[in-house]
Amino acid sequence: MCGRFAVTTDPALLAEKIHAIDEMTASTEAVDQARGPNYNVAPTSSIATVVSRHDVPDDAPTRRLRLMRWGLVPPWVKATADGTPESKGPMLINARAEKITTSPAFRASAKSKRCLVPMDGYYEWKPNPDTPAGKKARKTPFYMHRADGEPMLMAGLWSVWRPEKDAAPLLTCTIITTDAVGELAEIHDRMPLVVAERDWDRWLDPDEPAAADLLAAAPDTTGIEMREVSTLVNSVRNNGPELIEPAEPGNQPVGLF
């Protein structure tokens, strides 16, 4: 799965780098949150995503950076009395690649609302095998990232939710996961689906269905490294560059996980 990640690249710089239109120009608390470095992005955070959309029906779609809340809300979810989405069941922060075209929660988005979620790297936790019998397994956090320091763009889905027909939309997204491979599988059996630059536009194309070969192929982990990091990342209250610094095995803060 993917439940936490880090992103430090300013969306304006990312938009220039990937030739996208930056639509995150309003000055709001959510936009400011997404523009600043965040070493501990957690579900419900406001994040920058990449989509491809038309200005008018017949023009060529263009890449755009849009602000979304992490945790997909399907459009059919009912509204509560205060106008927020009704929350029943687990938060949809991840979607399994093998189920997005059939799952009621994801299949509508899979048809034409696919996105990319930029990140510097993501965290995963490995259970410690030496946990005493009868005790809750302690877990060690690892940080997965590109060796060259470039951002990774992960496959995602997005949705538009409104409490009523003419209300302002809430844009939300989920990150697609697939079977982990190689050394990454030793940490966790799932990982985010990395999309190579050559496949960005094919994945985002709003006029074509989700590419089955991209969903089914084993992820290319060339150039991805991992390292043990501090258990400080376990708490969303902690947020700073120290979270991605290498941790010495056996030299972790106590009391977390």
Short mmCIF file of C-alpha atoms in Angstrom, two decimals:
data_model
loop_
_atom_site.label_atom_id
_atom_site.label_comp_id
_atom_site.label_asym_id
_atom_site.label_seq_id
_atom_site.Cartn_x
_atom_site.Cartn_y
_atom_site.Cartn_z
CA MET A 1 0.00 0.00 0.00
CA CYS A 2 0.97 3.65 0.10
CA GLY A 3 -0.10 5.49 3.23
CA ARG A 4 2.54 8.20 3.58
CA PHE A 5 4.90 9.99 1.22
CA ALA A 6 7.18 12.99 0.92
CA VAL A 7 7.09 15.80 -1.63
CA THR A 8 9.32 18.88 -1.67
CA THR A 9 9.17 20.08 -5.29
CA ASP A 10 7.18 23.30 -5.67
CA PRO A 11 4.22 22.62 -8.00
CA ALA A 12 5.07 25.70 -10.09
CA LEU A 13 8.54 24.29 -10.79
CA LEU A 14 7.10 20.84 -11.46
CA ALA A 15 4.56 22.28 -13.91
CA GLU A 16 7.37 23.97 -15.83
CA LYS A 17 9.45 20.81 -15.83
CA ILE A 18 6.71 18.49 -17.14
CA HIS A 19 5.14 21.09 -19.45
CA ALA A 20 1.86 21.36 -17.57
CA ILE A 21 -0.47 24.27 -16.86
CA ASP A 22 -0.35 25.22 -13.19
CA GLU A 23 -3.97 25.61 -12.09
CA MET A 24 -3.03 25.92 -8.43
CA THR A 25 -2.71 29.69 -8.55
CA ALA A 26 -5.27 30.72 -5.93
CA SER A 27 -3.89 31.73 -2.55
CA THR A 28 -5.73 29.48 -0.10
CA GLU A 29 -4.64 27.51 2.94
CA ALA A 30 -4.98 24.24 0.99
CA VAL A 31 -2.91 25.51 -1.95
CA ASP A 32 -0.25 26.90 0.37
CA GLN A 33 -0.08 23.53 2.12
CA ALA A 34 0.45 21.74 -1.18
CA ARG A 35 3.10 24.23 -2.35
CA GLY A 36 5.33 23.92 0.68
CA PRO A 37 7.64 20.96 1.33
CA ASN A 38 5.87 18.14 3.14
CA TYR A 39 7.94 15.25 4.43
CA ASN A 40 4.97 13.43 5.95
CA VAL A 41 2.02 13.59 3.57
CA ALA A 42 -0.89 11.73 5.14
CA PRO A 43 -4.43 10.87 3.97
CA THR A 44 -6.80 13.87 3.69
CA SER A 45 -3.85 16.16 2.89
CA SER A 46 -4.23 18.58 -0.01
CA ILE A 47 -1.78 17.53 -2.71
CA ALA A 48 -0.78 18.48 -6.24
CA THR A 49 -1.83 16.05 -8.97
CA VAL A 50 -1.35 15.95 -12.73
CA VAL A 51 -4.35 15.47 -15.03
CA SER A 52 -5.00 15.85 -18.75
CA ARG A 53 -8.16 17.70 -19.78
CA HIS A 54 -9.75 19.51 -22.73
CA ASP A 55 -10.48 23.24 -22.81
CA VAL A 56 -13.20 22.57 -25.39
CA PRO A 57 -14.47 19.17 -26.59
CA ASP A 58 -12.48 18.96 -29.83
CA ASP A 59 -9.10 20.38 -28.79
CA ALA A 60 -6.09 18.32 -27.74
CA PRO A 61 -6.00 17.61 -24.00
CA THR A 62 -3.25 19.31 -22.02
CA ARG A 63 -1.48 18.44 -18.79
CA ARG A 64 -2.60 20.43 -15.77
CA LEU A 65 -1.65 20.57 -12.11
CA ARG A 66 -4.70 20.48 -9.88
CA LEU A 67 -5.18 20.52 -6.14
CA MET A 68 -6.93 17.45 -4.72
CA ARG A 69 -7.59 15.88 -1.36
CA TRP A 70 -5.95 12.49 -0.86
CA GLY A 71 -8.69 9.90 -0.28
CA LEU A 72 -11.09 9.38 -3.17
CA VAL A 73 -14.78 10.16 -2.68
CA PRO A 74 -16.93 8.58 -5.44
CA PRO A 75 -19.55 10.96 -6.87
CA TRP A 76 -22.44 8.80 -5.60
CA VAL A 77 -21.48 9.19 -1.93
CA LYS A 78 -24.24 10.92 0.04
CA ALA A 79 -23.75 14.22 1.82
CA THR A 80 -24.15 14.68 5.57
CA ALA A 81 -26.25 17.43 7.09
CA ASP A 82 -23.25 19.76 7.15
CA GLY A 83 -22.48 19.20 3.46
CA THR A 84 -19.49 16.90 3.84
CA PRO A 85 -19.15 13.41 2.32
CA GLU A 86 -20.67 10.62 4.36
CA SER A 87 -17.86 8.42 5.67
CA LYS A 88 -18.60 4.71 5.80
CA GLY A 89 -15.93 2.06 5.51
CA PRO A 90 -12.19 2.58 4.98
CA MET A 91 -10.81 5.72 3.38
CA LEU A 92 -10.02 5.12 -0.31
CA ILE A 93 -6.39 6.25 -0.30
CA ASN A 94 -5.27 3.30 -2.45
CA ALA A 95 -6.79 1.35 -5.33
CA ARG A 96 -5.53 -2.07 -6.40
CA ALA A 97 -4.43 -2.00 -10.06
CA GLU A 98 -6.13 -5.31 -10.80
CA LYS A 99 -9.53 -4.07 -9.59
CA ILE A 100 -9.91 -0.45 -10.73
CA THR A 101 -11.95 -1.27 -13.85
CA THR A 102 -14.42 -3.48 -11.98
CA SER A 103 -14.71 -1.96 -8.50
CA PRO A 104 -17.85 0.21 -8.10
CA ALA A 105 -15.76 2.78 -6.21
CA PHE A 106 -13.17 3.19 -8.96
CA ARG A 107 -14.48 2.06 -12.36
CA ALA A 108 -16.04 5.40 -13.34
CA SER A 109 -12.79 7.23 -12.58
CA ALA A 110 -10.76 4.56 -14.39
CA LYS A 111 -12.59 5.38 -17.65
CA SER A 112 -11.59 9.02 -17.98
CA LYS A 113 -10.38 10.50 -14.68
CA ARG A 114 -6.87 9.20 -14.23
CA CYS A 115 -4.09 11.25 -12.69
CA LEU A 116 -0.46 11.18 -11.65
CA VAL A 117 0.60 11.87 -8.07
CA PRO A 118 4.10 13.41 -7.86
CA MET A 119 6.26 12.54 -4.88
CA ASP A 120 9.91 12.50 -3.88
CA GLY A 121 9.47 9.11 -2.26
CA TYR A 122 7.13 7.04 -0.14
CA TYR A 123 7.31 5.26 3.20
CA GLU A 124 6.58 1.66 4.02
CA TRP A 125 6.83 -0.27 7.27
CA LYS A 126 8.43 -3.70 7.71
CA PRO A 127 7.38 -5.90 10.65
CA ASN A 128 10.29 -6.82 12.90
CA PRO A 129 10.68 -10.61 13.03
CA ASP A 130 12.15 -10.60 16.55
CA THR A 131 8.98 -9.34 18.25
CA PRO A 132 8.34 -11.43 21.41
CA ALA A 133 5.39 -13.81 21.26
CA GLY A 134 2.14 -12.20 22.35
CA LYS A 135 3.40 -8.68 21.73
CA LYS A 136 2.24 -6.33 19.00
CA ALA A 137 4.75 -6.45 16.16
CA ARG A 138 7.03 -3.44 16.04
CA LYS A 139 7.62 -2.09 12.56
CA THR A 140 10.59 -0.37 10.98
CA PRO A 141 9.94 2.45 8.47
CA PHE A 142 11.74 2.56 5.14
CA TYR A 143 11.87 5.34 2.57
CA MET A 144 11.73 4.46 -1.14
CA HIS A 145 13.01 7.07 -3.60
CA ARG A 146 14.83 7.59 -6.88
CA ALA A 147 18.60 7.50 -6.59
CA ASP A 148 18.94 10.57 -8.83
CA GLY A 149 16.65 12.66 -6.64
CA GLU A 150 14.05 13.21 -9.36
CA PRO A 151 10.34 13.02 -8.45
CA MET A 152 8.38 9.84 -9.06
CA LEU A 153 4.95 10.12 -10.66
CA MET A 154 2.52 7.47 -9.43
CA ALA A 155 -0.63 6.33 -11.19
CA GLY A 156 -3.82 7.55 -9.58
CA LEU A 157 -7.54 8.10 -10.08
CA TRP A 158 -9.58 11.18 -9.27
CA SER A 159 -13.20 12.10 -8.80
CA VAL A 160 -15.52 15.09 -8.52
CA TRP A 161 -17.94 15.12 -5.58
CA ARG A 162 -20.65 17.65 -4.80
CA PRO A 163 -23.06 17.73 -1.86
CA GLU A 164 -25.71 18.95 -4.32
CA LYS A 165 -25.91 19.64 -8.04
CA ASP A 166 -24.78 23.28 -8.15
CA ALA A 167 -22.42 23.22 -5.18
CA ALA A 168 -18.67 23.80 -5.45
CA PRO A 169 -16.85 20.57 -6.33
CA LEU A 170 -14.54 18.62 -4.06
CA LEU A 171 -11.73 16.98 -6.05
CA THR A 172 -10.27 13.86 -4.47
CA CYS A 173 -7.80 11.21 -5.55
CA THR A 174 -6.40 7.79 -4.79
CA ILE A 175 -3.01 6.19 -5.51
CA ILE A 176 -2.96 2.93 -7.45
CA THR A 177 -0.91 0.07 -6.03
CA THR A 178 0.47 -3.10 -7.59
CA ASP A 179 2.47 -6.14 -6.48
CA ALA A 180 5.87 -5.10 -5.16
CA VAL A 181 8.93 -6.62 -6.81
CA GLY A 182 12.56 -7.27 -5.92
CA GLU A 183 13.89 -5.87 -2.66
CA LEU A 184 10.81 -3.70 -2.25
CA ALA A 185 8.71 -6.84 -1.79
CA GLU A 186 10.77 -7.65 1.29
CA ILE A 187 9.37 -4.52 2.95
CA HIS A 188 5.73 -4.81 1.82
CA ASP A 189 3.86 -6.89 -0.74
CA ARG A 190 2.31 -3.81 -2.41
CA MET A 191 3.81 -0.61 -3.85
CA PRO A 192 2.56 2.45 -5.74
CA LEU A 193 2.36 1.99 -9.52
CA VAL A 194 5.19 4.10 -10.96
CA VAL A 195 4.45 5.55 -14.41
CA ALA A 196 7.45 6.13 -16.68
CA GLU A 197 7.68 9.47 -18.50
CA ARG A 198 7.08 7.78 -21.86
CA ASP A 199 3.68 6.59 -20.57
CA TRP A 200 2.45 9.74 -18.84
CA ASP A 201 0.21 10.96 -21.66
CA ARG A 202 -1.12 7.49 -22.43
CA TRP A 203 -2.10 7.01 -18.81
CA LEU A 204 -3.69 10.46 -18.53
CA ASP A 205 -5.54 10.44 -21.89
CA PRO A 206 -9.18 11.30 -21.00
CA ASP A 207 -10.43 9.96 -24.35
CA GLU A 208 -9.09 6.43 -23.94
CA PRO A 209 -9.70 3.74 -21.32
CA ALA A 210 -7.04 2.82 -18.80
CA ALA A 211 -4.18 1.02 -20.55
CA ALA A 212 -4.45 -2.60 -19.46
CA ASP A 213 -0.77 -3.27 -20.16
CA LEU A 214 0.34 -0.50 -17.79
CA LEU A 215 -1.87 -1.89 -15.06
CA ALA A 216 -0.72 -5.49 -15.53
CA ALA A 217 3.01 -5.02 -16.12
CA ALA A 218 5.51 -5.61 -13.33
CA PRO A 219 6.65 -2.20 -12.06
CA ASP A 220 9.99 -0.93 -13.29
CA THR A 221 12.01 -0.26 -10.14
CA THR A 222 15.24 0.64 -11.93
CA GLY A 223 16.95 3.47 -10.06
CA ILE A 224 14.73 3.18 -6.98
CA GLU A 225 16.57 2.89 -3.69
CA MET A 226 15.36 2.32 -0.15
CA ARG A 227 16.73 3.06 3.26
CA GLU A 228 15.69 2.65 6.86
CA VAL A 229 14.51 5.94 8.38
CA SER A 230 13.49 7.18 11.79
CA THR A 231 10.27 6.07 13.47
CA LEU A 232 9.57 9.79 13.89
CA VAL A 233 7.67 9.43 10.61
CA ASN A 234 5.10 7.29 12.42
CA SER A 235 3.49 10.42 13.84
CA VAL A 236 1.88 12.92 11.46
CA ARG A 237 2.84 15.65 13.94
CA ASN A 238 6.46 15.26 12.82
CA ASN A 239 7.38 16.91 9.55
CA GLY A 240 10.90 17.82 8.49
CA PRO A 241 13.90 16.66 6.45
CA GLU A 242 15.07 14.48 9.36
CA LEU A 243 12.26 12.05 8.47
CA ILE A 244 14.00 10.94 5.27
CA GLU A 245 17.52 10.84 6.69
CA PRO A 246 19.09 7.37 7.05
CA ALA A 247 18.59 5.77 10.46
CA GLU A 248 21.12 3.45 11.98
CA PRO A 249 19.60 -0.01 12.55
CA GLY A 250 18.85 -0.51 16.23
CA ASN A 251 19.11 3.22 16.95
CA GLN A 252 15.46 4.21 16.69
CA PRO A 253 13.41 6.41 19.03
CA VAL A 254 11.37 4.27 21.43
CA GLY A 255 7.63 4.30 21.96
CA LEU A 256 6.56 4.59 18.31
CA PHE A 257 4.90 1.57 16.69
#
